[in-house]
Short mmCIF file of C-alpha atoms in Angstrom, two decimals:
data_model
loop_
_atom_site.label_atom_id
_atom_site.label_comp_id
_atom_site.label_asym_id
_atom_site.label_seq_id
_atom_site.Cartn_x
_atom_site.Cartn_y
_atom_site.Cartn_z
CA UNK B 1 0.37 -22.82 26.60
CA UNK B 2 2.35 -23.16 23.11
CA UNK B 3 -0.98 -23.93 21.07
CA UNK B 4 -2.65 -20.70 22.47
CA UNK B 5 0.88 -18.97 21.74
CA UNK B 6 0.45 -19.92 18.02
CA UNK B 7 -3.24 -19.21 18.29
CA UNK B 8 -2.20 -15.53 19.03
CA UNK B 9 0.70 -15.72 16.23
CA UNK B 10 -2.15 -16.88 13.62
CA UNK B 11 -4.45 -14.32 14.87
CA UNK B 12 -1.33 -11.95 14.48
CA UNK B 13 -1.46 -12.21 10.89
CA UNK B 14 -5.03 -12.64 10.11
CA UNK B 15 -5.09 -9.04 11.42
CA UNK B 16 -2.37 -7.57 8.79
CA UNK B 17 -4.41 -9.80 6.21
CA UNK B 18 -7.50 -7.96 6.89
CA UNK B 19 -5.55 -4.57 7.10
CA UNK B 20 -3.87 -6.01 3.63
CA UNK B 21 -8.11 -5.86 2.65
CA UNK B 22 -8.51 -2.34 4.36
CA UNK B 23 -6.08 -0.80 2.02
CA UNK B 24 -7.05 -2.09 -0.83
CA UNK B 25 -10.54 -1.06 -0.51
CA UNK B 26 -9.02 2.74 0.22
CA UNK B 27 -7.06 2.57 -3.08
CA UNK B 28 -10.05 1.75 -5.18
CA UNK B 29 -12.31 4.01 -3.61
CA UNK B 30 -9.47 6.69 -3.83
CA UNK B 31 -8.70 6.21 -7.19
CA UNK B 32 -12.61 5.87 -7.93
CA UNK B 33 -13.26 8.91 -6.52
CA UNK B 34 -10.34 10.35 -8.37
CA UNK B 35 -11.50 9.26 -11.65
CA UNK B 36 -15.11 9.84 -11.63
CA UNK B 37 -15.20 13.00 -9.14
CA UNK B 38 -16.75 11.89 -6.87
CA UNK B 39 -17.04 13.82 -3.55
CA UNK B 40 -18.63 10.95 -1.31
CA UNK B 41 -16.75 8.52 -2.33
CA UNK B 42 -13.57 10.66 -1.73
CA UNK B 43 -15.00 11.49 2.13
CA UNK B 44 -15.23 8.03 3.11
CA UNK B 45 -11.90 6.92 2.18
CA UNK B 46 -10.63 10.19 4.66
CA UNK B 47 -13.15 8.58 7.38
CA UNK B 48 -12.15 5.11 6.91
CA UNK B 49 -8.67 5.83 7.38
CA UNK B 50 -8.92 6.12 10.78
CA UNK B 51 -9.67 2.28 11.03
CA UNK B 52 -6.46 1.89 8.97
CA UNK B 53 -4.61 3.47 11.83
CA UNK B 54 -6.32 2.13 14.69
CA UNK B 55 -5.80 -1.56 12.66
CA UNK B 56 -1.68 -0.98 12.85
CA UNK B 57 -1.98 -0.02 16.79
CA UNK B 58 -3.40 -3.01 17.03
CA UNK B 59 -1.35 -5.18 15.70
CA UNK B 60 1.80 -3.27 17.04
CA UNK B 61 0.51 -3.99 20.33
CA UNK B 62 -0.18 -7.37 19.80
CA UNK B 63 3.02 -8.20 18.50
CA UNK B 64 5.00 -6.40 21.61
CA UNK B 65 2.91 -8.75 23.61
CA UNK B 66 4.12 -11.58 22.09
CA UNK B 67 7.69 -10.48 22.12
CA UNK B 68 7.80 -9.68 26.11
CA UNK B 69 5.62 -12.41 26.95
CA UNK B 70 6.56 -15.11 24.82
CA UNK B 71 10.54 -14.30 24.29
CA UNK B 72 10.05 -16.39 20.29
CA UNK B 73 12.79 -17.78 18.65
CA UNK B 74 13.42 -18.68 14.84
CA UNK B 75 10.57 -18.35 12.75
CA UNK B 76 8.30 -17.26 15.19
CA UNK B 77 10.56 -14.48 16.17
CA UNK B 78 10.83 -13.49 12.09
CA UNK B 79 7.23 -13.48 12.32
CA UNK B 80 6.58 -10.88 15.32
CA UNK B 81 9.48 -8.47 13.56
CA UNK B 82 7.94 -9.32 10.17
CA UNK B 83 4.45 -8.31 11.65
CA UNK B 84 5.51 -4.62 12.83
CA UNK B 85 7.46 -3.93 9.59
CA UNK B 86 4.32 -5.12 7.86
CA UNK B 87 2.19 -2.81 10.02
CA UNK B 88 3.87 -0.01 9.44
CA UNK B 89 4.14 -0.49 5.39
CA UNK B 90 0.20 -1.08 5.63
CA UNK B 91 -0.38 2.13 7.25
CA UNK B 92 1.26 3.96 4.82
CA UNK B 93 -0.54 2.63 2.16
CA UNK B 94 -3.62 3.86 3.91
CA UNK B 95 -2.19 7.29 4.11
CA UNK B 96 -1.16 7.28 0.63
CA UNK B 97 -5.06 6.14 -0.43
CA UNK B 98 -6.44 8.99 1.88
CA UNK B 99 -3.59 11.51 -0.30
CA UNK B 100 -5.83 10.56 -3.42
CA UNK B 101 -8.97 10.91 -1.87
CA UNK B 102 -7.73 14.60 -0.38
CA UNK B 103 -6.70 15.24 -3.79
CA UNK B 104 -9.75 14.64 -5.29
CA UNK B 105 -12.17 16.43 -2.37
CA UNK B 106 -9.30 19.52 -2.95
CA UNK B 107 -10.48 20.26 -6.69
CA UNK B 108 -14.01 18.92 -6.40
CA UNK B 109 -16.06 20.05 -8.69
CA UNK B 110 -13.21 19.98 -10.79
CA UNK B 111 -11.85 16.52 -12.02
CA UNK B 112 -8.08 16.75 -11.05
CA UNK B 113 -6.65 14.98 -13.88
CA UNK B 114 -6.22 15.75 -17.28
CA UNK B 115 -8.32 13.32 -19.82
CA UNK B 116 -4.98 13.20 -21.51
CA UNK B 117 -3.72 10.92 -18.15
CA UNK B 118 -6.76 9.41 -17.23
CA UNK B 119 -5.77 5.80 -18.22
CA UNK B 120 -3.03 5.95 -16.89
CA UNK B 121 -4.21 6.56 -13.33
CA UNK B 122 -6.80 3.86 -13.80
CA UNK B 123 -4.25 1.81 -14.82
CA UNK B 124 -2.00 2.07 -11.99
CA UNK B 125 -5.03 2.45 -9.57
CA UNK B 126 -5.88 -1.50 -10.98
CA UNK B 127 -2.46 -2.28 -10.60
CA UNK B 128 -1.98 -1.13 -6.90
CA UNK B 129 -5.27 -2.80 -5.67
CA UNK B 130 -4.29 -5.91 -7.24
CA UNK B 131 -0.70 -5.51 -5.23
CA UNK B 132 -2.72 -4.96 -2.27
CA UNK B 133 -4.94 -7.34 -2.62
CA UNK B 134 -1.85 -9.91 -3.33
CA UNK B 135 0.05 -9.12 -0.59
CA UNK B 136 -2.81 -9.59 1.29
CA UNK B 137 -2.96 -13.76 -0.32
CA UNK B 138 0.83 -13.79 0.46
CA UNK B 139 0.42 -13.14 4.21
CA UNK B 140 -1.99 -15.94 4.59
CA UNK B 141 -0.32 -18.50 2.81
CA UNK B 142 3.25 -17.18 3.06
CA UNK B 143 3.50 -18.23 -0.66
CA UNK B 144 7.32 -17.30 -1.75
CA UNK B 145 6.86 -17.67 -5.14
CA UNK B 146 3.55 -15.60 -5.16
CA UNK B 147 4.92 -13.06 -2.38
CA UNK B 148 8.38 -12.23 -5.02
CA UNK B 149 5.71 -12.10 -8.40
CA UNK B 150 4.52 -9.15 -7.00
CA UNK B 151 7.61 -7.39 -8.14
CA UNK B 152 6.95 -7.73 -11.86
CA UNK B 153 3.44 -5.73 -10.93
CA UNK B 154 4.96 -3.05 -9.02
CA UNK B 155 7.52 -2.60 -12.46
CA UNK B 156 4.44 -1.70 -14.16
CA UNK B 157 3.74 0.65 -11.92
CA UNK B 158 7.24 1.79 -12.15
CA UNK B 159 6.53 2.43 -15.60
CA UNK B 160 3.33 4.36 -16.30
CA UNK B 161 5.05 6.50 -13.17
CA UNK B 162 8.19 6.79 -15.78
CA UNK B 163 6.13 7.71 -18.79
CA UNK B 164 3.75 10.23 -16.36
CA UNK B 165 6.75 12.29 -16.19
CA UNK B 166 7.52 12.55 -20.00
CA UNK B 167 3.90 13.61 -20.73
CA UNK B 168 4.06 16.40 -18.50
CA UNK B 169 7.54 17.00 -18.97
CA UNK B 170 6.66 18.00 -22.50
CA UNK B 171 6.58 21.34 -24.30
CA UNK B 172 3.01 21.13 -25.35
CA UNK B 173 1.68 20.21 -22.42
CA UNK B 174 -1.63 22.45 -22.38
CA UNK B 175 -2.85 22.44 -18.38
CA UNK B 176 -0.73 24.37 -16.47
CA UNK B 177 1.89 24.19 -13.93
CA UNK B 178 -1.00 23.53 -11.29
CA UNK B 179 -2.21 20.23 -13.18
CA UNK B 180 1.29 19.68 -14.04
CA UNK B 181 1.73 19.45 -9.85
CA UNK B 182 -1.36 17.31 -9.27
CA UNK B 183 -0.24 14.75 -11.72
CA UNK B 184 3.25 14.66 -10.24
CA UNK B 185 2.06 14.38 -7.00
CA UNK B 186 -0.71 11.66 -7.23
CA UNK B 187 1.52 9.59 -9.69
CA UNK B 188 3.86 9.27 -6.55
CA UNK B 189 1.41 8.60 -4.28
CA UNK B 190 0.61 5.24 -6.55
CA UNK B 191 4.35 4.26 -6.82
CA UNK B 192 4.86 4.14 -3.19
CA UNK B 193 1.83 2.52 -2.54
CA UNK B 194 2.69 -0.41 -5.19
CA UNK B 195 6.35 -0.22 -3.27
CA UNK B 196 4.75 -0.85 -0.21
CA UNK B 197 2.99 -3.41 -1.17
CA UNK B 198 6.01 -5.15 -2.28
CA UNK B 199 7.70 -4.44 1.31
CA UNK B 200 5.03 -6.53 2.94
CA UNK B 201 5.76 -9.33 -0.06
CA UNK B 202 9.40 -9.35 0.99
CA UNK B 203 8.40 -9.44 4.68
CA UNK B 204 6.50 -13.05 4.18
CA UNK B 205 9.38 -14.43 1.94
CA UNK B 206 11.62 -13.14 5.37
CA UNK B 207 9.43 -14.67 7.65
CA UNK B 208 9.52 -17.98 6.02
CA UNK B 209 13.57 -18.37 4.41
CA UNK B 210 14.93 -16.31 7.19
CA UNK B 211 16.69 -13.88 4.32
CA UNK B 212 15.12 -10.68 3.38
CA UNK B 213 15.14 -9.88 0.01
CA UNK B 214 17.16 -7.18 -1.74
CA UNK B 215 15.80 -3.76 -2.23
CA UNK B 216 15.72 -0.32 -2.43
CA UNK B 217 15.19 2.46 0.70
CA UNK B 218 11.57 1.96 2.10
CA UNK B 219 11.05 6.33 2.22
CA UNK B 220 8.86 7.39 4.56
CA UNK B 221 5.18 8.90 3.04
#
């Protein structure tokens, strides 16, 4: 009865791995599509979400389950609660992914960004993924030192987001309040997704010393 009980726990977070996967593959198709215009691209990141969201009702439900079935204690306990938090953080980096891909189907033809802040969405579209795609390493291994590295990514995030704000903020800025919105708008949509990521980072590092680590307020998308 306990083996298939950590069976299910296992299975538990092989699911928010491969959800880990999901979003990461929605932020570089987003952020793709973003860059290069590209309308199909764009589309299939608004379909796929969908799988996103029916990936987090999954897992909710399975870790319910586990609580009123299985009553766990100490770690395995941390890892049920760890699970939903983890869920939900996971489906809002899906929704954030799907904002990019809106953005770009919105203005198609047009490209949405400036050339003059081109890099720097590629930039922080690399640096997002890679969070994902980390976080999704961390909740397989439960790595502690790997899961709190993840901060010094997101801080690069951080910045580009930071120096976004000065470019548009400027007097010379040639494109318009309407580009001026896009920009400010997508840029957040990458800083919450890289502070997301992060969440599910600090959710492993719970899971496994019991203490969760300090940080800011988790807004909602």
């Amino acid at each position: 009865m306990r083996e298939a009980y950590h069976v299910e726990l296992e299975q538990l977070a092989q699911n928010l791995a491969v959800m880990s996967g999901q979003v990461a593959d929605a932020m570089e198709r987003a952020t793709q599509a973003l860059l290069d215009t590209d309308l199909g691209l764009a589309e299939q990141v608004i379909s796929d979400d969908a799988k996103v969201d029916d990936a987090r009702a999954d897992c909710e439900e399975q870790a319910y389950a586990l609580l009123a079935l299985q009553a766990p204690v100490a770690t395995d306990l941390r890892t049920v609660l760890a699970a939903i938090h983890a869920a939900e953080s996971l489906e809002r980096m899906g929704d954030l992914a799907l904002h990019v891909a809106k953005a770009a189907r919105r203005r198609h033809p047009d490209a949405v960004l400036p050339e003059q802040v081109r890099d720097d969405f590629a930039k922080m579209g690399k640096v997002a993924v890679r969070l994902a795609r980390q976080a999704e390493q961390v909740i397989k291994t439960r790595d502690v030192d790997a899961a709190r590295s993840l901060e010094n990514e997101d801080d690069a995030v951080d910045e580009i987001h930071r120096n976004l704000f000065a470019v548009i903020m400027d007097k010379d800025w040639p494109h318009g309040v309407a580009a001026a919105v896009d920009v400010t708008l997508l840029g957040r949509f990458y800083e919450r997704y890289a502070d997301h990521a992060v969440s599910v980072a600090r959710r492993m590092v719970f899971v496994v010393t019991g203490k969760m680590p300090g940080y800011g307020s988790d807004d909602d998308v």
